């Protein structure tokens, strides 16, 4: 039944060599989970803790895709802006969904401890920075997050952001002191170990090839064995494929690539003092310091699978664009994984038909959301918790098949391009304002030395003349008139 093989993930932290079990005999369980990413493993762990017999079937290896290649940033919320969520489902339901997303983050915090997962290295604080100068919107955003959605946040003005990140690329920031980061690669293997300890059985190299979910006892077929289960949880992300093609077609696959630099020494400390994760408000760049003096950075995306090494130069260039003072950086490792995006941007959580569950579509923010989904589904199956119904407004919508991929690619390129253009425009405006301030200061100084005051601006032809003040001071009037 088992074989010895190398570990699931590539990379320095992957467990060296361990036993990998493949299912080769028929089995009867309460719950069969398809997929051993963070979504499937959380359901398995929670259901096993609640006393169910659980089998996880994984087509390749634990954490083989996105779950073993993420950056480990854990925040409240979803992949869609809060304003859009409120517009779609109303304030009260949005508040409940937000509270669930916080519960998911707290679940990860409680699970990702050094006692439960050695080497997981949790640390606090995530900063979301803005590419554009929209400081005027900061206060209302902070009020909404803090007061209405009970989330601890701090608003950072531009100076504070730039004191911590020495780049003029970003403007204001929203700091989440209770958000945190962990070693993302260790997390998925830690979850698997905890699930096994709780009694779940995990079978790798065991792809599910077909499912018959019509009866009370559902049938699951793999190449060398059959399973019967009362409940099936589909947590296969974009790779579910032919098993349930209509479900797979509701996800737009996006491959996201990341890298870690070689040690950068003191120059990194001179460039960035912030120790938590940083992500920009457009979801383009996401980075943090690791191992004291290396940068871990995720940015490029494609709608097709490509070799991650190809993106090393692009990531190095991106780092230089954001932090020019850092100079050239050497990339020492690259990786990538595919995330599944839904048309509405919210995850797919719920019961498709009696006993057939889906936990998928977590997009770029999968840690808190998949944890929450695991909790909701396990508790619904075993305790009758019905809160997953809050996700009912977000139906399964066809993502457009191959045409959708092309459209997704074009929209992605456009969104990144327009985000870059908006950022460039904001920085241009800022430069012009700074130059204008310098010019005014010089003029004021020249006038002071010459004993004069600056001239009033001439009225523009075709523009209405500004109203004269009601009772102008004599000196003002004479100077203004004299200069026009
Ligand atoms: C570079 C990168 C950085 C990221 N950083 C973050 C971050 O910092 N914070 C955050 O919250 N999120 C992050 N994410 C997103 C996060 O990784 C994903 O949302 C999450 O891992 C999705 O988990 P999953 O279990 O749904 O999918 P997956 O990890 O894809 O797992 C699904 C599993 O199901 C298996 N499977 C599919 N079909 C079958 C079948 N028929 N039979 C058997 N097995 C099957 C697959 O082999 C796979 O192992 C990042 C993603 C990437 C790529």
Tab-separated table of N, CA, C and O and ligand atoms in Angstrom, residues 34-40 57-74 206-209 235-241 243 256-258 286 298 335-339 359-368 370, ligand 1:
chain	number	residue	atom	x	y	z
A	34	UNK	N	-11.540	15.209	-1.283
A	34	UNK	CA	-10.734	15.137	-2.511
A	34	UNK	C	-9.790	16.339	-2.532
A	34	UNK	O	-10.222	17.482	-2.638
A	35	UNK	N	-8.483	16.071	-2.384
A	35	UNK	CA	-7.493	17.149	-2.429
A	35	UNK	C	-6.825	17.376	-1.094
A	35	UNK	O	-7.501	17.623	-0.093
A	36	UNK	N	-5.491	17.272	-1.071
A	36	UNK	CA	-4.740	17.515	0.168
A	36	UNK	C	-3.976	18.826	0.084
A	36	UNK	O	-2.765	18.883	0.251
A	37	UNK	N	-4.720	19.902	-0.214
A	37	UNK	CA	-4.189	21.256	-0.029
A	37	UNK	C	-4.682	21.742	1.319
A	37	UNK	O	-5.269	20.961	2.097
A	38	UNK	N	-4.494	23.037	1.596
A	38	UNK	CA	-4.921	23.529	2.911
A	38	UNK	C	-6.440	23.421	3.081
A	38	UNK	O	-6.920	23.213	4.189
A	39	UNK	N	-7.208	23.526	1.979
A	39	UNK	CA	-8.670	23.453	2.099
A	39	UNK	C	-9.096	22.048	2.511
A	39	UNK	O	-9.833	21.874	3.490
A	40	UNK	N	-8.619	21.029	1.787
A	40	UNK	CA	-9.013	19.654	2.089
A	40	UNK	C	-8.514	19.211	3.454
A	40	UNK	O	-9.247	18.556	4.218
A	57	UNK	N	-8.085	11.920	-0.331
A	57	UNK	CA	-7.474	11.371	-1.539
A	57	UNK	C	-6.785	12.496	-2.286
A	57	UNK	O	-7.420	13.492	-2.657
A	58	UNK	N	-5.499	12.350	-2.488
A	58	UNK	CA	-4.714	13.392	-3.163
A	58	UNK	C	-4.091	12.789	-4.428
A	58	UNK	O	-3.413	11.768	-4.375
A	59	UNK	N	-4.348	13.452	-5.554
A	59	UNK	CA	-3.876	12.935	-6.835
A	59	UNK	C	-2.362	12.932	-6.958
A	59	UNK	O	-1.795	12.076	-7.641
A	60	UNK	N	-1.696	13.866	-6.335
A	60	UNK	CA	-0.224	13.910	-6.413
A	60	UNK	C	0.338	13.792	-4.998
A	60	UNK	O	0.302	12.727	-4.427
A	61	UNK	N	0.824	14.913	-4.451
A	61	UNK	CA	1.388	14.849	-3.099
A	61	UNK	C	0.822	15.997	-2.265
A	61	UNK	O	0.327	16.986	-2.825
A	62	UNK	N	0.931	15.871	-0.973
A	62	UNK	CA	0.388	16.892	-0.061
A	62	UNK	C	1.011	18.254	-0.392
A	62	UNK	O	2.229	18.378	-0.494
A	63	UNK	N	0.150	19.251	-0.559
A	63	UNK	CA	0.635	20.621	-0.776
A	63	UNK	C	1.352	20.820	-2.089
A	63	UNK	O	2.091	21.790	-2.259
A	64	UNK	N	1.095	19.919	-3.039
A	64	UNK	CA	1.826	19.951	-4.294
A	64	UNK	C	1.611	21.261	-5.061
A	64	UNK	O	2.519	21.799	-5.680
A	65	UNK	N	0.392	21.809	-4.978
A	65	UNK	CA	0.096	23.026	-5.753
A	65	UNK	C	0.221	24.276	-4.862
A	65	UNK	O	1.158	24.384	-4.074
A	66	UNK	N	-0.725	25.185	-4.992
A	66	UNK	CA	-0.636	26.491	-4.323
A	66	UNK	C	-0.371	26.377	-2.827
A	66	UNK	O	0.432	27.140	-2.270
A	67	UNK	N	-1.018	25.405	-2.172
A	67	UNK	CA	-0.927	25.329	-0.709
A	67	UNK	C	0.498	25.125	-0.210
A	67	UNK	O	0.831	25.541	0.901
A	68	UNK	N	1.335	24.496	-1.004
A	68	UNK	CA	2.723	24.285	-0.584
A	68	UNK	C	3.644	25.371	-1.115
A	68	UNK	O	4.864	25.284	-0.945
A	69	UNK	N	3.078	26.394	-1.762
A	69	UNK	CA	3.926	27.412	-2.404
A	69	UNK	C	3.439	28.824	-2.134
A	69	UNK	O	3.659	29.725	-2.937
A	70	UNK	N	2.720	29.004	-1.026
A	70	UNK	CA	2.219	30.353	-0.730
A	70	UNK	C	3.166	31.073	0.231
A	70	UNK	O	4.093	30.484	0.754
A	71	UNK	N	2.873	32.378	0.449
A	71	UNK	CA	3.793	33.198	1.232
A	71	UNK	C	3.466	33.235	2.725
A	71	UNK	O	4.188	33.841	3.501
A	72	UNK	N	2.338	32.657	3.097
A	72	UNK	CA	2.051	32.524	4.523
A	72	UNK	C	1.483	33.762	5.199
A	72	UNK	O	1.519	33.857	6.421
A	73	UNK	N	0.941	34.703	4.430
A	73	UNK	CA	0.352	35.898	5.047
A	73	UNK	C	-1.105	35.623	5.396
A	73	UNK	O	-1.872	35.183	4.536
A	74	UNK	N	-1.463	35.890	6.635
A	74	UNK	CA	-2.827	35.571	7.082
A	74	UNK	C	-3.526	36.866	7.516
A	74	UNK	O	-3.090	37.537	8.445
A	206	UNK	N	-3.166	9.297	-5.447
A	206	UNK	CA	-4.469	8.626	-5.551
A	206	UNK	C	-5.485	9.591	-6.177
A	206	UNK	O	-6.284	10.209	-5.457
A	207	UNK	N	-5.439	9.757	-7.487
A	207	UNK	CA	-6.401	10.676	-8.108
A	207	UNK	C	-7.807	10.095	-8.115
A	207	UNK	O	-7.974	8.890	-8.320
A	208	UNK	N	-8.772	10.946	-7.859
A	208	UNK	CA	-10.173	10.511	-7.972
A	208	UNK	C	-10.549	10.629	-9.440
A	208	UNK	O	-10.410	11.696	-10.040
A	209	UNK	N	-10.997	9.526	-10.026
A	209	UNK	CA	-11.300	9.585	-11.461
A	209	UNK	C	-12.790	9.727	-11.744
A	209	UNK	O	-13.175	10.282	-12.763
A	235	UNK	N	-12.243	19.468	-2.680
A	235	UNK	CA	-11.298	20.535	-2.349
A	235	UNK	C	-10.117	20.443	-3.305
A	235	UNK	O	-8.967	20.512	-2.904
A	236	UNK	N	-10.451	20.259	-4.594
A	236	UNK	CA	-9.408	20.008	-5.599
A	236	UNK	C	-8.943	21.253	-6.324
A	236	UNK	O	-8.116	21.155	-7.233
A	237	UNK	N	-9.481	22.430	-5.970
A	237	UNK	CA	-9.075	23.675	-6.636
A	237	UNK	C	-9.202	23.501	-8.154
A	237	UNK	O	-10.123	22.828	-8.612
A	238	UNK	N	-8.268	24.014	-8.919
A	238	UNK	CA	-8.443	24.004	-10.384
A	238	UNK	C	-8.135	22.646	-11.011
A	238	UNK	O	-8.330	22.456	-12.208
A	239	UNK	N	-7.603	21.707	-10.221
A	239	UNK	CA	-7.167	20.449	-10.824
A	239	UNK	C	-8.208	19.335	-10.772
A	239	UNK	O	-7.912	18.212	-11.146
A	240	UNK	N	-9.391	19.663	-10.314
A	240	UNK	CA	-10.433	18.637	-10.229
A	240	UNK	C	-10.733	18.063	-11.617
A	240	UNK	O	-11.018	16.877	-11.763
A	241	UNK	N	-10.688	18.902	-12.600
A	241	UNK	CA	-10.737	18.520	-14.007
A	241	UNK	C	-11.901	17.639	-14.365
A	241	UNK	O	-13.059	17.931	-14.055
A	243	UNK	N	-13.113	14.993	-13.260
A	243	UNK	CA	-13.955	14.375	-12.229
A	243	UNK	C	-15.324	15.068	-12.182
A	243	UNK	O	-16.358	14.427	-12.116
A	256	UNK	N	0.541	31.944	-10.127
A	256	UNK	CA	1.239	33.068	-9.495
A	256	UNK	C	2.644	32.589	-9.134
A	256	UNK	O	2.815	31.458	-8.675
A	257	UNK	N	3.638	33.463	-9.333
A	257	UNK	CA	5.034	33.057	-9.154
A	257	UNK	C	5.689	33.909	-8.063
A	257	UNK	O	5.365	35.094	-7.901
A	258	UNK	N	6.604	33.262	-7.370
A	258	UNK	CA	7.276	33.957	-6.266
A	258	UNK	C	8.751	33.583	-6.267
A	258	UNK	O	9.164	32.613	-6.931
A	286	UNK	N	3.587	41.454	-3.383
A	286	UNK	CA	3.379	40.916	-2.041
A	286	UNK	C	4.751	40.446	-1.597
A	286	UNK	O	5.376	39.642	-2.274
A	298	UNK	N	6.280	37.876	-4.266
A	298	UNK	CA	5.368	37.283	-5.265
A	298	UNK	C	4.809	38.403	-6.112
A	298	UNK	O	4.448	39.452	-5.597
A	335	UNK	N	9.396	29.761	-7.358
A	335	UNK	CA	8.359	28.728	-7.330
A	335	UNK	C	7.039	29.347	-7.769
A	335	UNK	O	6.955	30.560	-7.971
A	336	UNK	N	6.034	28.517	-7.899
A	336	UNK	CA	4.726	29.043	-8.308
A	336	UNK	C	3.639	28.037	-8.005
A	336	UNK	O	3.905	26.890	-7.653
A	337	UNK	N	2.411	28.471	-8.127
A	337	UNK	CA	1.269	27.594	-7.899
A	337	UNK	C	0.058	28.203	-8.562
A	337	UNK	O	0.030	29.394	-8.858
A	338	UNK	N	-0.943	27.352	-8.794
A	338	UNK	CA	-2.149	27.845	-9.469
A	338	UNK	C	-3.247	28.095	-8.450
A	338	UNK	O	-3.539	27.241	-7.615
A	339	UNK	N	-3.820	29.282	-8.533
A	339	UNK	CA	-4.984	29.576	-7.696
A	339	UNK	C	-6.217	29.610	-8.589
A	339	UNK	O	-6.117	29.848	-9.785
A	359	UNK	N	-15.360	23.090	-1.399
A	359	UNK	CA	-14.530	24.028	-0.638
A	359	UNK	C	-13.396	24.421	-1.577
A	359	UNK	O	-12.388	23.729	-1.680
A	360	UNK	N	-13.608	25.510	-2.307
A	360	UNK	CA	-12.663	25.809	-3.388
A	360	UNK	C	-12.715	27.295	-3.764
A	360	UNK	O	-13.433	28.069	-3.139
A	361	UNK	N	-11.942	27.658	-4.792
A	361	UNK	CA	-11.992	29.030	-5.323
A	361	UNK	C	-11.463	30.075	-4.353
A	361	UNK	O	-12.006	31.174	-4.259
A	362	UNK	N	-10.383	29.750	-3.634
A	362	UNK	CA	-9.896	30.671	-2.604
A	362	UNK	C	-8.982	31.760	-3.151
A	362	UNK	O	-8.574	32.657	-2.417
A	363	UNK	N	-8.642	31.654	-4.414
A	363	UNK	CA	-7.892	32.731	-5.058
A	363	UNK	C	-6.570	33.015	-4.378
A	363	UNK	O	-5.898	32.108	-3.886
A	364	UNK	N	-6.226	34.301	-4.322
A	364	UNK	CA	-4.915	34.701	-3.789
A	364	UNK	C	-4.923	34.787	-2.271
A	364	UNK	O	-3.900	35.020	-1.658
A	365	UNK	N	-6.114	34.714	-1.655
A	365	UNK	CA	-6.188	34.791	-0.186
A	365	UNK	C	-6.826	33.521	0.344
A	365	UNK	O	-8.024	33.465	0.615
A	366	UNK	N	-5.998	32.474	0.481
A	366	UNK	CA	-6.557	31.163	0.779
A	366	UNK	C	-6.354	30.679	2.197
A	366	UNK	O	-6.964	29.684	2.596
A	367	UNK	N	-5.511	31.354	2.969
A	367	UNK	CA	-5.210	30.787	4.283
A	367	UNK	C	-6.373	30.947	5.253
A	367	UNK	O	-6.892	29.950	5.776
A	368	UNK	N	-6.824	32.187	5.475
A	368	UNK	CA	-7.937	32.358	6.420
A	368	UNK	C	-9.228	31.795	5.836
A	368	UNK	O	-10.039	31.194	6.551
A	370	UNK	N	-9.793	29.327	3.541
A	370	UNK	CA	-9.937	27.866	3.477
A	370	UNK	C	-10.055	27.287	4.882
A	370	UNK	O	-10.733	26.281	5.098
B	1	LIG	C1	2.779	32.245	-5.021
B	1	LIG	C2	1.545	32.217	-4.166
B	1	LIG	C3	1.521	32.944	-2.975
B	1	LIG	C4	0.378	32.916	-2.172
B	1	LIG	N1	0.421	33.578	-0.976
B	1	LIG	C5	-0.662	33.539	-0.161
B	1	LIG	C6	-0.602	34.157	1.111
B	1	LIG	O1	0.416	34.704	1.520
B	1	LIG	N2	-1.717	34.140	1.877
B	1	LIG	C7	-2.877	33.513	1.477
B	1	LIG	O2	-3.865	33.540	2.218
B	1	LIG	N3	-2.936	32.878	0.277
B	1	LIG	C8	-1.860	32.863	-0.544
B	1	LIG	N4	-1.907	32.213	-1.751
B	1	LIG	C9	-3.175	31.536	-2.154
B	1	LIG	C10	-3.291	30.150	-1.518
B	1	LIG	O3	-2.092	29.459	-1.694
B	1	LIG	C11	-4.434	29.347	-2.162
B	1	LIG	O4	-5.632	30.077	-2.112
B	1	LIG	C12	-4.660	28.037	-1.407
B	1	LIG	O5	-3.458	27.331	-1.253
B	1	LIG	C13	-5.661	27.133	-2.142
B	1	LIG	O6	-5.726	25.918	-1.436
B	1	LIG	P1	-6.561	24.674	-1.967
B	1	LIG	O7	-6.429	23.604	-0.981
B	1	LIG	O8	-7.925	25.140	-2.352
B	1	LIG	O9	-5.885	24.297	-3.367
B	1	LIG	P2	-4.566	23.456	-3.753
B	1	LIG	O10	-3.410	23.865	-2.962
B	1	LIG	O11	-4.479	23.559	-5.236
B	1	LIG	O12	-4.921	21.970	-3.352
B	1	LIG	C14	-5.824	21.182	-4.114
B	1	LIG	C15	-5.300	19.756	-4.183
B	1	LIG	O13	-6.311	18.922	-4.754
B	1	LIG	C16	-5.676	17.929	-5.516
B	1	LIG	N5	-6.638	17.390	-6.502
B	1	LIG	C17	-7.283	18.066	-7.477
B	1	LIG	N6	-8.078	17.232	-8.174
B	1	LIG	C18	-7.946	16.005	-7.631
B	1	LIG	C19	-8.505	14.732	-7.932
B	1	LIG	N7	-9.362	14.561	-8.929
B	1	LIG	N8	-8.130	13.688	-7.167
B	1	LIG	C20	-7.283	13.829	-6.120
B	1	LIG	N9	-6.699	15.022	-5.819
B	1	LIG	C21	-7.033	16.094	-6.550
B	1	LIG	C22	-4.520	18.664	-6.180
B	1	LIG	O14	-3.509	17.762	-6.590
B	1	LIG	C23	-4.065	19.602	-5.065
B	1	LIG	O15	-3.009	19.064	-4.305
B	1	LIG	C24	-0.776	32.180	-2.576
B	1	LIG	C25	-0.744	31.454	-3.762
B	1	LIG	C26	0.410	31.450	-4.540
B	1	LIG	C27	0.432	30.633	-5.783
